[in-house]
Coordinates of C-alpha atoms in Angstrom, one line a residue:
X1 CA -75.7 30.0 -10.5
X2 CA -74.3 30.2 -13.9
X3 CA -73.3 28.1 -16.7
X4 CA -69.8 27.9 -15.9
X5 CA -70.0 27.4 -12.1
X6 CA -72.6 24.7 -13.0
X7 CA -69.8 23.0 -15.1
X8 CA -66.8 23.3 -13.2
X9 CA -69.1 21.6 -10.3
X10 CA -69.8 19.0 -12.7
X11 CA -66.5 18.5 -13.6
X12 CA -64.6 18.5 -9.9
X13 CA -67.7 16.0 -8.7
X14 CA -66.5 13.5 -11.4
X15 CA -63.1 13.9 -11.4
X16 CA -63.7 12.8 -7.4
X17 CA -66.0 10.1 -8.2
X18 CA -63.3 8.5 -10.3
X19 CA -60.5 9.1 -8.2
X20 CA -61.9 7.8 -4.9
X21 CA -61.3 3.9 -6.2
X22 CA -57.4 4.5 -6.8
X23 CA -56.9 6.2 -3.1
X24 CA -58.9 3.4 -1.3
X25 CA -56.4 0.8 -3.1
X26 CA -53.6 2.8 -2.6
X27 CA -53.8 2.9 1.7
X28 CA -54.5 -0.5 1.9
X29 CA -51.4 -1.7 -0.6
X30 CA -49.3 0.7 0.8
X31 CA -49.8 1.4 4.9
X32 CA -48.4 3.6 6.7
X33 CA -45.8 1.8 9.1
X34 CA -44.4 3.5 12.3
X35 CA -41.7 0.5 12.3
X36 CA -40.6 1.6 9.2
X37 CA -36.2 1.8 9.5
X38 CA -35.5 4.9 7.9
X39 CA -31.7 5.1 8.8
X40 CA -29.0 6.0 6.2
X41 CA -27.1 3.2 4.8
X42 CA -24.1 5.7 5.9
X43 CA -24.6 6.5 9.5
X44 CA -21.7 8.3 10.3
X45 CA -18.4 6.9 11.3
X46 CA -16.4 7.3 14.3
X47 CA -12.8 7.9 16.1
X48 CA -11.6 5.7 18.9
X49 CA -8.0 5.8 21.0
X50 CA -7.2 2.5 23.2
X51 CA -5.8 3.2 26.5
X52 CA -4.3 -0.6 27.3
X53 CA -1.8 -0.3 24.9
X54 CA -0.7 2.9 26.6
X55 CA -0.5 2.1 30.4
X56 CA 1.3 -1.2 29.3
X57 CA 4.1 0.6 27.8
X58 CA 4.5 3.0 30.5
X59 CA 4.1 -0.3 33.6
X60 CA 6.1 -2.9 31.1
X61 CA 8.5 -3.0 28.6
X62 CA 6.1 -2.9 25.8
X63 CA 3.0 -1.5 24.3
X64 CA 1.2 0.4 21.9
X65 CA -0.4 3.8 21.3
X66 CA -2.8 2.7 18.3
X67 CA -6.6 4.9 17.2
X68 CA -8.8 3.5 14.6
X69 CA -11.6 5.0 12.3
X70 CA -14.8 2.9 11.9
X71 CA -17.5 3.4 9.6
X72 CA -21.0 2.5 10.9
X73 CA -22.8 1.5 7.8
X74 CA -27.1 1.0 9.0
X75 CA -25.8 0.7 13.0
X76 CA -25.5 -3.5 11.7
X77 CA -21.8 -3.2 9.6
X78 CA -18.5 -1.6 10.7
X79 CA -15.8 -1.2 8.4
X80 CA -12.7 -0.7 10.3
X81 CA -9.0 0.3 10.1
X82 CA -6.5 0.0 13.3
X83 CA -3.2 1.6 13.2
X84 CA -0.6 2.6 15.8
X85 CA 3.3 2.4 17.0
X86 CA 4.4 -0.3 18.6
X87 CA 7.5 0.4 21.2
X88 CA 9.5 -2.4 23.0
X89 CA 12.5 -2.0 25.2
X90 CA 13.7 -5.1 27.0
X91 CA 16.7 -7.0 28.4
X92 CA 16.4 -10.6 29.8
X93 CA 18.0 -10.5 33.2
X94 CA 18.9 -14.2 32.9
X95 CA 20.3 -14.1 28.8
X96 CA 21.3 -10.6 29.4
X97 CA 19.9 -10.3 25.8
X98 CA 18.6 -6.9 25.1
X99 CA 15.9 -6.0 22.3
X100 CA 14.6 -3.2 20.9
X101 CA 12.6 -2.0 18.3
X102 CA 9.8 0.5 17.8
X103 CA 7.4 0.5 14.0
X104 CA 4.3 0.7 13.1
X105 CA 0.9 -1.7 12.9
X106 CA -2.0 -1.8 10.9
X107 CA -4.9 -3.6 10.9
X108 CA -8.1 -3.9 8.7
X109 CA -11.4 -5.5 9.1
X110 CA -15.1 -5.6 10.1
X111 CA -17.4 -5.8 13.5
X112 CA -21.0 -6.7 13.4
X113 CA -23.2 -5.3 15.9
X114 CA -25.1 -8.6 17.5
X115 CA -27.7 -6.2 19.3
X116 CA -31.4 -7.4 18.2
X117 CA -32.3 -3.6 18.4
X118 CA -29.4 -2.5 16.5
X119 CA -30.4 1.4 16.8
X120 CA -29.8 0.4 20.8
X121 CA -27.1 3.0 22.5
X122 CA -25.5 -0.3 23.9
X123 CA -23.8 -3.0 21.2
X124 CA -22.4 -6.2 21.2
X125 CA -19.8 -6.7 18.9
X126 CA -18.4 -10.0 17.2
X127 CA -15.4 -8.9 14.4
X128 CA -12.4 -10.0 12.7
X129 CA -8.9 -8.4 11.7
X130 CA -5.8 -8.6 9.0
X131 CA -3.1 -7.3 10.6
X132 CA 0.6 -6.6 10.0
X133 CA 3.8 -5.0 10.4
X134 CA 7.3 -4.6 9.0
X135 CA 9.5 -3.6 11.5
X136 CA 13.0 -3.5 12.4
X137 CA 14.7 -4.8 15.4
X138 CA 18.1 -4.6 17.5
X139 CA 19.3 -7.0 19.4
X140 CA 22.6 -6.9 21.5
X141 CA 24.9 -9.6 24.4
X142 CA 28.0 -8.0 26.1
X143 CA 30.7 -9.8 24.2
X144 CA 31.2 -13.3 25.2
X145 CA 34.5 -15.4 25.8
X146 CA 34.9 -18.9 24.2
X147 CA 35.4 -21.2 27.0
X148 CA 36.9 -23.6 24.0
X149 CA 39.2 -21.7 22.0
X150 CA 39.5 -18.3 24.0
X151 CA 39.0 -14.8 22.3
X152 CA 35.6 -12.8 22.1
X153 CA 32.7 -14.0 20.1
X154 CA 30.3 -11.1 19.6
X155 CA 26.1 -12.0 19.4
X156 CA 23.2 -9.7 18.2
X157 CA 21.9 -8.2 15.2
X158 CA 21.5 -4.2 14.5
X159 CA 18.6 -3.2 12.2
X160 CA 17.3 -6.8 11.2
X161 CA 14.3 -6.6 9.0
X162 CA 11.3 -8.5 10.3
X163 CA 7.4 -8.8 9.3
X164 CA 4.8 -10.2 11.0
X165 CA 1.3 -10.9 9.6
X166 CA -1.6 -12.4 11.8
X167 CA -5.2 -12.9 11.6
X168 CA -7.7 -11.2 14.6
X169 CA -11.3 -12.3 16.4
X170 CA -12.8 -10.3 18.6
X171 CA -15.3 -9.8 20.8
X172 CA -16.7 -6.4 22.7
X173 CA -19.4 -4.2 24.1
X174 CA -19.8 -0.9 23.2
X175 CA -22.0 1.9 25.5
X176 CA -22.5 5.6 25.1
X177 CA -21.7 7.9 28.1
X178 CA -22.9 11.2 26.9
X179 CA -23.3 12.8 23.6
X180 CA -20.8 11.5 21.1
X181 CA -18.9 9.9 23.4
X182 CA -18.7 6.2 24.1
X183 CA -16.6 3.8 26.2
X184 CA -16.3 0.2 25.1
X185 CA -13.6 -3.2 25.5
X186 CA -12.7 -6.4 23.8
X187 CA -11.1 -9.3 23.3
X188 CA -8.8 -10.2 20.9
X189 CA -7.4 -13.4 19.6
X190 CA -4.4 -13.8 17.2
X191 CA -3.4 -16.3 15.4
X192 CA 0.1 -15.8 13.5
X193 CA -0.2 -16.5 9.7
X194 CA 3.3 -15.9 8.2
X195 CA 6.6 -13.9 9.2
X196 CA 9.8 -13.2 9.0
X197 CA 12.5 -13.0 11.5
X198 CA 15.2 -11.3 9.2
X199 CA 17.7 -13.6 9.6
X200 CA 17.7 -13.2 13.5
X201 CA 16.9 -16.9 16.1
X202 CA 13.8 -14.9 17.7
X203 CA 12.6 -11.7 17.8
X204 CA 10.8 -10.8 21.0
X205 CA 8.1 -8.4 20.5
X206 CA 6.2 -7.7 17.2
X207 CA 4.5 -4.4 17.3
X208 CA 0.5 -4.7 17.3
X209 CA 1.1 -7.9 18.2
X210 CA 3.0 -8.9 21.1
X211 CA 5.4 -11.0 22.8
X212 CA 5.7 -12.8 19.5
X213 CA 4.7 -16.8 19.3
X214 CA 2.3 -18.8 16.9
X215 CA -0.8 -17.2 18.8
X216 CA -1.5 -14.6 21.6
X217 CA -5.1 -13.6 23.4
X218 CA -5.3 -9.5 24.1
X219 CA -8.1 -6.9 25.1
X220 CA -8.2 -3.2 24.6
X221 CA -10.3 -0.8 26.4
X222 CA -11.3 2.2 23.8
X223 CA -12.2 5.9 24.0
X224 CA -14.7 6.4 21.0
X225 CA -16.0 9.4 19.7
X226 CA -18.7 9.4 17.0
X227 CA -18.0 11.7 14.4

């Protein structure tokens, strides 16, 4: 064996002798842990349409075709935005008052997912909305005779400018089919916060909303694809 090989044996039997200390108090302050949560703090975000709003209008006179994009930030937080047209077509067979009007909705807000294991395929969601809409509405009566004085009197509005702004809660499961897609439903309540009825007595139906009034309870049933 020679001088240098003697050395370099020397040297690498040390250098291990020193190090073994430091590795033995590095396992046991740091652990490997197979429950460690090692998802993004961006997890992807997703597409959904709502079919309730869509077999209402076609069955009623009123609905909604609305979709909304919602961020899933560590499968806990979603960040959400709602948006769709609202379309209304309606005479009262007892007034004979007809009203239309067809706008746009948008609503912002958050779920939280209430699941324990929250990387679960299945959620529970609790969440809560600002909404609104600016809209205009038309609202027409064949023309009416004064009983009193004679003559016609005309009644209705063509164009009025309305806005309605309301606050959401809601409440939903969520469950994956297959793949990317899911199929999930809530509950909503709304509560009216301010409006406007632009100079009209009533208007009938606010889009996003509803038959309008101080509040309204609502579901949806959603097509969601993760993205």
């Amino acid at each position: 064996m020679t001088r240098g090989t003697k050395i370099f044996i020397f040297i690498s039997s040390l250098a291990i002798s020193l190090l073994s200390p430091f590795k033995s108090h590095a396992q046991e302050s740091a652990p490997f842990s197979e429950d460690y949560d090692s998802v993004a703090f961006v997890n992807g975000f997703s597409v959904s349409v709502d079919l309730v709003g869509i077999i209402q209008r076609a069955v009623s006179d009123y609905g909604q075709i609305e979709a909304s994009l919602r961020l899933n930030l560590l499968d806990r937080y979603f960040p959400i935005i709602e948006a769709g047209v609202g379309l209304s077509k309606h005479e009262d067979v007892v007034t004979l008052i007809s009203y239309k009007s067809n706008a746009p909705f948008f609503r912002i807000g958050m779920d939280y997912n209430l699941m324990k294991d929250k990387h679960d395929v299945y959620r529970i969601f609790g969440g809560a909305r600002y909404a609104f809409s600016y809209f205009s509405c038309d609202i027409s009566h064949p023309v009416l005779e004064d009983p009193v004085w004679g003559g016609n009197a005309n009644y209705g509005a063509e164009g009025a400018k309305c806005n309605y702004h309301w606050a959401e809660l809601s409440a939903g499961v969520d469950a994956k089919i297959w793949g990317p897609v899911h199929l999930g439903w809530s509950v909503r309540y709304r509560k009216r916060l301010f409006y406007s009825n632009g100079g009209v007595d009533k208007v009938w139906y606010v889009p996003g909303y509803g038959i309008s009034g101080s509040n309204r309870l609502g579901g949806m049933f959603n097509i969601t694809i993760d993205i």
